[in-house]
Amino acid sequence: MTSLHTDPSGEHRLLLRSMLGEDLVLTDADAMARYCRDWHGDVTSSAVAVLRPRSTEDVAACVEACRELGLAVVPQGGNTGLVLGGIPDMPERQVVLSLERMNRIRKIDADDFSAVVEAGCILWELKEAIAAEGMFFPLALGAQGSCRIGGNISTNAGGINVLRYGMTRELVLGLEVVLPDGTIFDGLSTLRKDNRGIDLKQLFIGAEGTLGVVTAASIKLTPNPDQVATALVGLASLEDAITLYRRARRDCSDLMSAFEFMPPLAFTLAREAIPDLPIPMAADYPCYVLMEVSGSGLVDIDNLMQRFLEGVMEDGIVLDGAIASSQAQARNLWLIREGMNEGQAKRGVHMRSDVSVPLSKVPSFVAEAEKAIHEALPDCICVSYGHVGDGNVHLNVLPSVELPHQQRLERIYQSKTILNQVLDRFHGSLSAEHGIGRLKRADFDARLPETKRRLLNAIKNAIDPDMVMNPGCQLNFTGKS
Amino acid sequence: MTSLHTDPSGEHRLLLRSMLGEDLVLTDADAMARYCRDWHGDVTSSAVAVLRPRSTEDVAACVEACRELGLAVVPQGGNTGLVLGGIPDMPERQVVLSLERMNRIRKIDADDFSAVVEAGCILWELKEAIAAEGMFFPLALGAQGSCRIGGNISTNAGGINVLRYGMTRELVLGLEVVLPDGTIFDGLSTLRKDNRGIDLKQLFIGAEGTLGVVTAASIKLTPNPDQVATALVGLASLEDAITLYRRARRDCSDLMSAFEFMPPLAFTLAREAIPDLPIPMAADYPCYVLMEVSGSGLVDIDNLMQRFLEGVMEDGIVLDGAIASSQAQARNLWLIREGMNEGQAKRGVHMRSDVSVPLSKVPSFVAEAEKAIHEALPDCICVSYGHVGDGNVHLNVLPSVELPHQQRLERIYQSKTILNQVLDRFHGSLSAEHGIGRLKRADFDARLPETKRRLLNAIKNAIDPDMVMNPGCQLNFTGKS
């Protein structure tokens, strides 16, 4: 249906309300604002409408209505994404489909180590409900108080526990998805092992809503790790951090659940965000690692951490170390990591990245990238940190606070370009965990091998030939020729 | 190209030889026999030719040649599959593409916890080469002395270590695939974390060669578990085995690497295969579990197993137990498990299954299925065992050895039908780990929801519109309407 009306969005709004009912459709600009603005506040957009379905059937009706009206659907979870995958960029053609009302936990089955949850469940609330049953859902990331599990699945979220439990993909047993034609793919099995051919659910994990709308998932639970040991250690170099990681995997029998490296500047930044934060170590070492070992039952995790650190200090790999002796102390160590992020935000707009290289290349990559950026942009500061066990580095660049806004934006652009050049030499990934969304589409596109592009277009055309789902996200998919 | 020759296969053979060179093409019936016969010897077929490429480029040329001649490609690894996925069933139209000559290990990188290997590497040889570098590749299954990694990936193989390390899918970092149009998809990255949108490699894992030919893979390695504790325990029921499993996951902090349940008949069957096999326990208990806990470094695995078993014996969950005190004793415990399989084979043709149900349903599923089969077929014996932690049961049915062959085949058919009926009531999977292949195609097809069928056909048409790859495997895919 093509509108000849002078205000096509107005007409579309009326039609959506009449097709779906007032309750599901937001069209007021103020009410829509928070759905059309990204987490960092970098981008403000708008949309024809925001649809807020309450059930899988509602979602199917929403997709069907949009398809009928020639509108496109931008699915959105907690709107905490960092690459604009859920933010509309064609306000007159796109509708935001928020899953926030689909937030029921359908089932937690501790006996089966599984749960079935709706896409709109907030990750933290989910984790709490699961913990109340004595179980554990390992996904853990900064946005966990606001992000929703459907978004985590659609972006294949990473986070701090990936080295032990894998990305979100590895935590998913089954999916329920509303397809672009409005039909419902019901794959909510809780079977641990099901090898009936091509595994369709894999397509939707990490697709950022370009192939359908994830409405519910069955997920894997594990026993709650009732013992957690947390330590902050100082090292002579990032090379030593990698050595420490390798040794920790072996010595701690893969019971390590987090391994984050940070520069000494982390302490300064954390204090800028949380002035009275206790920091149990001087900023005297070139590199710091925040590590966590966890387990349950008969394994003595505190003892394991203690003996591990004694060994690596004796061998000179670790120069200084502090083990948290209470949950409060452990929390404070994590606040250094989190405060470092907040501290960067407080210094204004800056370049954020989320890249990965092979583990053994992390030190040389960071050194080369920081050197190239320092040389070209001496008025900028590099802050490199990340989930080093996964080869995942967040190399951020803070332009001098003295610079006017426009020049800061230029520095961001310049430093991103330099970083990508170095990254290409290391055959790294420009998105280790955040996805592509709209923010990284051009950089992704520019590096996409032809064979991969052809496959992606073929898959998109096979599942969403009318390009209803999230156009502009990941790739400007091309229709059938 | 359509042949009007009276012997089209003869003409195709000549053309393949001239297009690909003598070295790559086998056409002699005797030489082809072993590629056209399945592992169990149930099916003997033939093919236009067997192609044996030595490189990825060879594979591309083979696929291209087949496409040009209107022939279909049946990829084959070690030919140890259990569902006829690699056995041709249209001898005049199909060519077997054996990957056995592509058996180079391209790289083992202990520092990166990764390796890059060609599809034709024999799993056991691969594991040994990796172990020589102090690392471990966790995939472990009965056929590991003959199966090849490309086949493991194409079937998403399971095995005994799935509960700790996941299916083959979770061990794959990247793939190189020759697509049905003869182009090469190069996705051999060893990045641990790479979230650049839709993850195309997932499509080829478990596709059993219906979407392309896996020619190489980058795989995840872990530290070698230098401590392994193995125990055989006797229990009052399968319910107690599930209770034991739940407790073991918690008490042993997920360091369990195998948890296999067996009936008392296992001992008899194992002795029939290996007459002098030492068995450290009387066949007095209704259920046995063979469990393994493993780890590396500072965790004391023997002590962990010891204390765990003391606890569960005190609590009456385990009635009797024997911990292996040497590698030789551990090996003997595993020989009970393996001998049980051989013993079944020695009793002649029988019904084998590979099903899964949710963990908590395993005892009631086994009880119901065995009861139904006993009632309908009193001259048959059920042997149920499996990877119970994954809800994966191999419920096999041995017809009386007194019965003539034809009646045994009838019993196999009847018992399979009964099993599937019970399985459907439990919403189980008719393939937990073996795949669909040709053997389970009809049963899979009969249960395939329409939405899933539509998606599978759409994907197949998107990637292999000319139906070059492995027709007859998984599904009789339908072309574009």
PDB file of C-alpha atoms in Angstrom, chain A residues 229-462:
ATOM      1  CA  ALA A 229      37.699 -15.525  44.553  1.00  0.00           C
ATOM      2  CA  THR A 230      38.642 -12.145  43.114  1.00  0.00           C
ATOM      3  CA  ALA A 231      42.110 -10.662  42.842  1.00  0.00           C
ATOM      4  CA  LEU A 232      43.795  -7.607  41.416  1.00  0.00           C
ATOM      5  CA  VAL A 233      47.409  -8.073  40.372  1.00  0.00           C
ATOM      6  CA  GLY A 234      50.110  -5.782  39.021  1.00  0.00           C
ATOM      7  CA  LEU A 235      52.424  -6.902  36.220  1.00  0.00           C
ATOM      8  CA  ALA A 236      55.444  -5.605  34.317  1.00  0.00           C
ATOM      9  CA  SER A 237      53.768  -5.776  30.912  1.00  0.00           C
ATOM     10  CA  LEU A 238      50.811  -6.885  28.856  1.00  0.00           C
ATOM     11  CA  GLU A 239      53.005  -9.778  27.633  1.00  0.00           C
ATOM     12  CA  ASP A 240      53.165 -10.940  31.237  1.00  0.00           C
ATOM     13  CA  ALA A 241      49.385 -10.686  31.463  1.00  0.00           C
ATOM     14  CA  ILE A 242      49.109 -13.117  28.555  1.00  0.00           C
ATOM     15  CA  THR A 243      51.622 -15.435  30.204  1.00  0.00           C
ATOM     16  CA  LEU A 244      49.576 -15.213  33.391  1.00  0.00           C
ATOM     17  CA  TYR A 245      46.390 -16.039  31.500  1.00  0.00           C
ATOM     18  CA  ARG A 246      47.885 -19.154  29.913  1.00  0.00           C
ATOM     19  CA  ARG A 247      49.194 -20.337  33.225  1.00  0.00           C
ATOM     20  CA  ALA A 248      45.898 -19.573  34.976  1.00  0.00           C
ATOM     21  CA  ARG A 249      43.943 -21.663  32.504  1.00  0.00           C
ATOM     22  CA  ARG A 250      46.173 -24.626  33.261  1.00  0.00           C
ATOM     23  CA  ASP A 251      46.778 -24.117  36.968  1.00  0.00           C
ATOM     24  CA  CYS A 252      43.164 -23.281  37.757  1.00  0.00           C
ATOM     25  CA  SER A 253      41.772 -26.039  35.560  1.00  0.00           C
ATOM     26  CA  ASP A 254      39.638 -23.641  33.535  1.00  0.00           C
ATOM     27  CA  LEU A 255      37.745 -22.507  36.633  1.00  0.00           C
ATOM     28  CA  MET A 256      38.636 -18.922  35.809  1.00  0.00           C
ATOM     29  CA  SER A 257      35.501 -16.877  35.173  1.00  0.00           C
ATOM     30  CA  ALA A 258      36.994 -13.445  34.397  1.00  0.00           C
ATOM     31  CA  PHE A 259      40.358 -12.078  33.364  1.00  0.00           C
ATOM     32  CA  GLU A 260      40.370  -8.363  32.597  1.00  0.00           C
ATOM     33  CA  PHE A 261      43.453  -6.299  31.865  1.00  0.00           C
ATOM     34  CA  MET A 262      43.635  -2.594  32.632  1.00  0.00           C
ATOM     35  CA  PRO A 263      46.266   0.146  32.394  1.00  0.00           C
ATOM     36  CA  PRO A 264      47.383   2.128  35.459  1.00  0.00           C
ATOM     37  CA  LEU A 265      45.247   5.016  34.205  1.00  0.00           C
ATOM     38  CA  ALA A 266      42.233   2.891  35.136  1.00  0.00           C
ATOM     39  CA  PHE A 267      42.708   3.892  38.772  1.00  0.00           C
ATOM     40  CA  THR A 268      42.723   7.615  37.927  1.00  0.00           C
ATOM     41  CA  LEU A 269      39.634   7.298  35.748  1.00  0.00           C
ATOM     42  CA  ALA A 270      37.811   5.207  38.330  1.00  0.00           C
ATOM     43  CA  ARG A 271      38.538   7.804  41.023  1.00  0.00           C
ATOM     44  CA  GLU A 272      37.236  10.544  38.746  1.00  0.00           C
ATOM     45  CA  ALA A 273      33.949   8.685  38.641  1.00  0.00           C
ATOM     46  CA  ILE A 274      33.927   7.345  42.227  1.00  0.00           C
ATOM     47  CA  PRO A 275      36.119   9.689  44.294  1.00  0.00           C
ATOM     48  CA  ASP A 276      36.283   7.606  47.476  1.00  0.00           C
ATOM     49  CA  LEU A 277      36.803   4.240  45.796  1.00  0.00           C
ATOM     50  CA  PRO A 278      39.394   2.215  47.744  1.00  0.00           C
ATOM     51  CA  ILE A 279      42.190   0.955  45.495  1.00  0.00           C
ATOM     52  CA  PRO A 280      44.379  -1.639  47.194  1.00  0.00           C
ATOM     53  CA  MET A 281      47.492  -1.078  45.116  1.00  0.00           C
ATOM     54  CA  ALA A 282      49.676   1.759  43.860  1.00  0.00           C
ATOM     55  CA  ALA A 283      49.474   2.689  40.197  1.00  0.00           C
ATOM     56  CA  ASP A 284      53.145   1.700  39.871  1.00  0.00           C
ATOM     57  CA  TYR A 285      52.867  -1.161  37.420  1.00  0.00           C
ATOM     58  CA  PRO A 286      52.502  -0.952  33.657  1.00  0.00           C
ATOM     59  CA  CYS A 287      49.628  -3.404  33.604  1.00  0.00           C
ATOM     60  CA  TYR A 288      46.928  -4.733  35.920  1.00  0.00           C
ATOM     61  CA  VAL A 289      44.729  -7.786  35.750  1.00  0.00           C
ATOM     62  CA  LEU A 290      41.453  -8.255  37.578  1.00  0.00           C
ATOM     63  CA  MET A 291      40.811 -11.969  37.754  1.00  0.00           C
ATOM     64  CA  GLU A 292      38.100 -14.141  39.165  1.00  0.00           C
ATOM     65  CA  VAL A 293      38.079 -17.874  39.848  1.00  0.00           C
ATOM     66  CA  SER A 294      34.797 -19.468  40.754  1.00  0.00           C
ATOM     67  CA  GLY A 295      33.269 -22.812  41.491  1.00  0.00           C
ATOM     68  CA  SER A 296      30.912 -24.791  43.607  1.00  0.00           C
ATOM     69  CA  GLY A 297      30.912 -27.714  45.964  1.00  0.00           C
ATOM     70  CA  LEU A 298      34.016 -29.541  47.051  1.00  0.00           C
ATOM     71  CA  VAL A 299      36.627 -27.481  45.207  1.00  0.00           C
ATOM     72  CA  ASP A 300      38.265 -24.945  47.537  1.00  0.00           C
ATOM     73  CA  ILE A 301      38.338 -21.864  45.323  1.00  0.00           C
ATOM     74  CA  ASP A 302      39.957 -19.478  47.862  1.00  0.00           C
ATOM     75  CA  ASN A 303      42.748 -21.924  48.406  1.00  0.00           C
ATOM     76  CA  LEU A 304      43.144 -22.386  44.666  1.00  0.00           C
ATOM     77  CA  MET A 305      43.458 -18.635  44.061  1.00  0.00           C
ATOM     78  CA  GLN A 306      45.880 -18.268  46.973  1.00  0.00           C
ATOM     79  CA  ARG A 307      48.182 -21.040  45.770  1.00  0.00           C
ATOM     80  CA  PHE A 308      47.975 -19.860  42.185  1.00  0.00           C
ATOM     81  CA  LEU A 309      49.016 -16.328  43.071  1.00  0.00           C
ATOM     82  CA  GLU A 310      51.809 -17.545  45.345  1.00  0.00           C
ATOM     83  CA  GLY A 311      53.184 -19.582  42.452  1.00  0.00           C
ATOM     84  CA  VAL A 312      53.085 -16.810  39.867  1.00  0.00           C
ATOM     85  CA  MET A 313      54.554 -14.276  42.292  1.00  0.00           C
ATOM     86  CA  GLU A 314      57.386 -16.668  43.115  1.00  0.00           C
ATOM     87  CA  ASP A 315      58.021 -17.036  39.410  1.00  0.00           C
ATOM     88  CA  GLY A 316      58.071 -13.268  38.938  1.00  0.00           C
ATOM     89  CA  ILE A 317      55.089 -13.181  36.558  1.00  0.00           C
ATOM     90  CA  VAL A 318      53.043 -11.163  39.019  1.00  0.00           C
ATOM     91  CA  LEU A 319      54.725  -8.290  40.885  1.00  0.00           C
ATOM     92  CA  ASP A 320      52.009  -7.422  43.360  1.00  0.00           C
ATOM     93  CA  GLY A 321      48.600  -8.795  44.191  1.00  0.00           C
ATOM     94  CA  ALA A 322      45.543  -8.308  46.377  1.00  0.00           C
ATOM     95  CA  ILE A 323      42.902 -10.956  46.948  1.00  0.00           C
ATOM     96  CA  ALA A 324      39.506  -9.720  48.054  1.00  0.00           C
ATOM     97  CA  SER A 325      38.733 -11.102  51.480  1.00  0.00           C
ATOM     98  CA  SER A 326      35.047 -10.226  51.423  1.00  0.00           C
ATOM     99  CA  GLN A 327      32.267  -9.755  48.926  1.00  0.00           C
ATOM    100  CA  ALA A 328      32.458  -6.016  49.593  1.00  0.00           C
ATOM    101  CA  GLN A 329      36.151  -5.972  48.714  1.00  0.00           C
ATOM    102  CA  ALA A 330      35.485  -7.984  45.569  1.00  0.00           C
ATOM    103  CA  ARG A 331      32.760  -5.531  44.639  1.00  0.00           C
ATOM    104  CA  ASN A 332      35.212  -2.663  45.070  1.00  0.00           C
ATOM    105  CA  LEU A 333      37.711  -4.333  42.759  1.00  0.00           C
ATOM    106  CA  TRP A 334      35.002  -4.599  40.104  1.00  0.00           C
ATOM    107  CA  LEU A 335      34.136  -0.951  40.713  1.00  0.00           C
ATOM    108  CA  ILE A 336      37.610  -0.049  39.485  1.00  0.00           C
ATOM    109  CA  ARG A 337      36.757  -1.736  36.183  1.00  0.00           C
ATOM    110  CA  GLU A 338      33.329  -0.129  35.996  1.00  0.00           C
ATOM    111  CA  GLY A 339      34.490   3.245  37.318  1.00  0.00           C
ATOM    112  CA  MET A 340      37.163   3.329  34.627  1.00  0.00           C
ATOM    113  CA  ASN A 341      34.356   3.301  32.043  1.00  0.00           C
ATOM    114  CA  GLU A 342      32.385   5.983  33.823  1.00  0.00           C
ATOM    115  CA  GLY A 343      35.543   8.067  34.185  1.00  0.00           C
ATOM    116  CA  GLN A 344      36.054   7.971  30.427  1.00  0.00           C
ATOM    117  CA  ALA A 345      32.480   9.084  29.876  1.00  0.00           C
ATOM    118  CA  LYS A 346      33.046  11.979  32.252  1.00  0.00           C
ATOM    119  CA  ARG A 347      35.904  13.201  30.067  1.00  0.00           C
ATOM    120  CA  GLY A 348      33.426  13.771  27.258  1.00  0.00           C
ATOM    121  CA  VAL A 349      33.067  12.304  23.790  1.00  0.00           C
ATOM    122  CA  HIS A 350      35.791   9.837  22.962  1.00  0.00           C
ATOM    123  CA  MET A 351      36.585   6.990  20.589  1.00  0.00           C
ATOM    124  CA  ARG A 352      35.405   3.614  21.824  1.00  0.00           C
ATOM    125  CA  SER A 353      36.337   0.372  20.170  1.00  0.00           C
ATOM    126  CA  ASP A 354      35.666  -3.310  20.614  1.00  0.00           C
ATOM    127  CA  VAL A 355      38.149  -5.295  18.597  1.00  0.00           C
ATOM    128  CA  SER A 356      39.762  -8.712  18.778  1.00  0.00           C
ATOM    129  CA  VAL A 357      42.999 -10.263  17.601  1.00  0.00           C
ATOM    130  CA  PRO A 358      44.460 -13.703  18.269  1.00  0.00           C
ATOM    131  CA  LEU A 359      45.420 -14.002  21.931  1.00  0.00           C
ATOM    132  CA  SER A 360      49.172 -14.098  21.335  1.00  0.00           C
ATOM    133  CA  LYS A 361      48.949 -10.937  19.252  1.00  0.00           C
ATOM    134  CA  VAL A 362      47.245  -8.806  21.904  1.00  0.00           C
ATOM    135  CA  PRO A 363      50.435  -7.164  23.275  1.00  0.00           C
ATOM    136  CA  SER A 364      51.940  -6.286  19.896  1.00  0.00           C
ATOM    137  CA  PHE A 365      48.592  -5.097  18.588  1.00  0.00           C
ATOM    138  CA  VAL A 366      48.001  -2.783  21.539  1.00  0.00           C
ATOM    139  CA  ALA A 367      51.585  -1.476  21.374  1.00  0.00           C
ATOM    140  CA  GLU A 368      51.409  -0.782  17.627  1.00  0.00           C
ATOM    141  CA  ALA A 369      47.971   0.780  17.710  1.00  0.00           C
ATOM    142  CA  GLU A 370      48.763   3.021  20.703  1.00  0.00           C
ATOM    143  CA  LYS A 371      52.064   4.082  19.130  1.00  0.00           C
ATOM    144  CA  ALA A 372      50.436   4.970  15.815  1.00  0.00           C
ATOM    145  CA  ILE A 373      47.708   6.954  17.561  1.00  0.00           C
ATOM    146  CA  HIS A 374      50.153   8.749  19.875  1.00  0.00           C
ATOM    147  CA  GLU A 375      52.337   9.761  16.952  1.00  0.00           C
ATOM    148  CA  ALA A 376      49.492  11.056  14.825  1.00  0.00           C
ATOM    149  CA  LEU A 377      47.402  12.554  17.631  1.00  0.00           C
ATOM    150  CA  PRO A 378      49.710  13.619  20.463  1.00  0.00           C
ATOM    151  CA  ASP A 379      46.877  15.468  22.243  1.00  0.00           C
ATOM    152  CA  CYS A 380      44.962  12.211  22.796  1.00  0.00           C
ATOM    153  CA  ILE A 381      45.252   9.567  25.488  1.00  0.00           C
ATOM    154  CA  CYS A 382      44.807   5.854  24.767  1.00  0.00           C
ATOM    155  CA  VAL A 383      43.054   3.632  27.299  1.00  0.00           C
ATOM    156  CA  SER A 384      43.375  -0.047  26.397  1.00  0.00           C
ATOM    157  CA  TYR A 385      41.673  -2.697  28.462  1.00  0.00           C
ATOM    158  CA  GLY A 386      39.502  -5.691  27.929  1.00  0.00           C
ATOM    159  CA  HIS A 387      38.687  -9.351  28.167  1.00  0.00           C
ATOM    160  CA  VAL A 388      42.193 -10.402  27.369  1.00  0.00           C
ATOM    161  CA  GLY A 389      41.558 -14.137  27.543  1.00  0.00           C
ATOM    162  CA  ASP A 390      39.299 -13.758  24.533  1.00  0.00           C
ATOM    163  CA  GLY A 391      41.751 -11.542  22.653  1.00  0.00           C
ATOM    164  CA  ASN A 392      39.137  -8.811  23.064  1.00  0.00           C
ATOM    165  CA  VAL A 393      40.537  -5.314  23.492  1.00  0.00           C
ATOM    166  CA  HIS A 394      38.640  -2.100  24.070  1.00  0.00           C
ATOM    167  CA  LEU A 395      41.188   0.424  22.848  1.00  0.00           C
ATOM    168  CA  ASN A 396      39.591   3.779  23.534  1.00  0.00           C
ATOM    169  CA  VAL A 397      40.987   7.197  22.695  1.00  0.00           C
ATOM    170  CA  LEU A 398      40.279  10.270  24.834  1.00  0.00           C
ATOM    171  CA  PRO A 399      40.894  13.577  23.071  1.00  0.00           C
ATOM    172  CA  SER A 400      42.292  16.302  25.297  1.00  0.00           C
ATOM    173  CA  VAL A 401      39.548  17.944  27.357  1.00  0.00           C
ATOM    174  CA  GLU A 402      40.980  21.281  26.194  1.00  0.00           C
ATOM    175  CA  LEU A 403      39.869  20.719  22.606  1.00  0.00           C
ATOM    176  CA  PRO A 404      36.607  22.193  21.271  1.00  0.00           C
ATOM    177  CA  HIS A 405      33.856  19.723  20.493  1.00  0.00           C
ATOM    178  CA  GLN A 406      34.326  19.717  16.720  1.00  0.00           C
ATOM    179  CA  GLN A 407      38.044  18.942  17.039  1.00  0.00           C
ATOM    180  CA  ARG A 408      37.298  16.152  19.477  1.00  0.00           C
ATOM    181  CA  LEU A 409      34.993  14.632  16.898  1.00  0.00           C
ATOM    182  CA  GLU A 410      37.791  14.884  14.346  1.00  0.00           C
ATOM    183  CA  ARG A 411      40.183  13.121  16.709  1.00  0.00           C
ATOM    184  CA  ILE A 412      37.633  10.367  17.179  1.00  0.00           C
ATOM    185  CA  TYR A 413      37.334   9.897  13.451  1.00  0.00           C
ATOM    186  CA  GLN A 414      41.106  10.037  12.919  1.00  0.00           C
ATOM    187  CA  SER A 415      41.929   7.635  15.715  1.00  0.00           C
ATOM    188  CA  LYS A 416      39.291   5.162  14.530  1.00  0.00           C
ATOM    189  CA  THR A 417      40.834   5.211  11.066  1.00  0.00           C
ATOM    190  CA  ILE A 418      44.316   4.570  12.440  1.00  0.00           C
ATOM    191  CA  LEU A 419      43.057   1.814  14.698  1.00  0.00           C
ATOM    192  CA  ASN A 420      41.314   0.061  11.833  1.00  0.00           C
ATOM    193  CA  GLN A 421      44.470   0.212   9.720  1.00  0.00           C
ATOM    194  CA  VAL A 422      46.502  -1.476  12.442  1.00  0.00           C
ATOM    195  CA  LEU A 423      43.697  -3.940  13.091  1.00  0.00           C
ATOM    196  CA  ASP A 424      43.602  -4.933   9.430  1.00  0.00           C
ATOM    197  CA  ARG A 425      47.308  -5.731   9.541  1.00  0.00           C
ATOM    198  CA  PHE A 426      46.597  -8.083  12.468  1.00  0.00           C
ATOM    199  CA  HIS A 427      43.617  -9.697  10.689  1.00  0.00           C
ATOM    200  CA  GLY A 428      41.503  -8.733  13.663  1.00  0.00           C
ATOM    201  CA  SER A 429      37.770  -8.279  14.046  1.00  0.00           C
ATOM    202  CA  LEU A 430      36.294  -4.782  14.252  1.00  0.00           C
ATOM    203  CA  SER A 431      33.541  -6.154  16.430  1.00  0.00           C
ATOM    204  CA  ALA A 432      34.539  -8.633  19.086  1.00  0.00           C
ATOM    205  CA  GLU A 433      31.290  -8.511  20.995  1.00  0.00           C
ATOM    206  CA  HIS A 434      29.137  -5.433  20.276  1.00  0.00           C
ATOM    207  CA  GLY A 435      27.903  -6.398  16.813  1.00  0.00           C
ATOM    208  CA  ILE A 436      27.731  -4.325  13.628  1.00  0.00           C
ATOM    209  CA  GLY A 437      24.455  -2.445  13.876  1.00  0.00           C
ATOM    210  CA  ARG A 438      24.417   0.790  11.918  1.00  0.00           C
ATOM    211  CA  LEU A 439      27.530   2.281  13.501  1.00  0.00           C
ATOM    212  CA  LYS A 440      29.979  -0.228  12.047  1.00  0.00           C
ATOM    213  CA  ARG A 441      28.126  -1.044   8.848  1.00  0.00           C
ATOM    214  CA  ALA A 442      30.395   0.964   6.542  1.00  0.00           C
ATOM    215  CA  ASP A 443      33.598  -0.373   8.118  1.00  0.00           C
ATOM    216  CA  PHE A 444      32.213  -3.912   7.987  1.00  0.00           C
ATOM    217  CA  ASP A 445      31.054  -3.488   4.396  1.00  0.00           C
ATOM    218  CA  ALA A 446      34.420  -2.133   3.268  1.00  0.00           C
ATOM    219  CA  ARG A 447      36.154  -5.308   4.494  1.00  0.00           C
ATOM    220  CA  LEU A 448      33.556  -7.870   3.485  1.00  0.00           C
ATOM    221  CA  PRO A 449      34.897 -10.606   1.198  1.00  0.00           C
ATOM    222  CA  GLU A 450      32.780 -11.127  -1.898  1.00  0.00           C
ATOM    223  CA  THR A 451      31.902 -14.744  -1.079  1.00  0.00           C
ATOM    224  CA  LYS A 452      30.657 -13.772   2.339  1.00  0.00           C
ATOM    225  CA  ARG A 453      28.659 -10.865   0.944  1.00  0.00           C
ATOM    226  CA  ARG A 454      27.012 -13.141  -1.573  1.00  0.00           C
ATOM    227  CA  LEU A 455      26.072 -15.657   1.144  1.00  0.00           C
ATOM    228  CA  LEU A 456      24.708 -12.950   3.432  1.00  0.00           C
ATOM    229  CA  ASN A 457      22.551 -11.497   0.668  1.00  0.00           C
ATOM    230  CA  ALA A 458      21.346 -14.964  -0.284  1.00  0.00           C
ATOM    231  CA  ILE A 459      20.323 -15.749   3.293  1.00  0.00           C
ATOM    232  CA  LYS A 460      18.640 -12.376   3.742  1.00  0.00           C
ATOM    233  CA  ASN A 461      16.704 -12.821   0.503  1.00  0.00           C
ATOM    234  CA  ALA A 462      15.733 -16.344   1.469  1.00  0.00           C
TER     235      ALA A 462
END
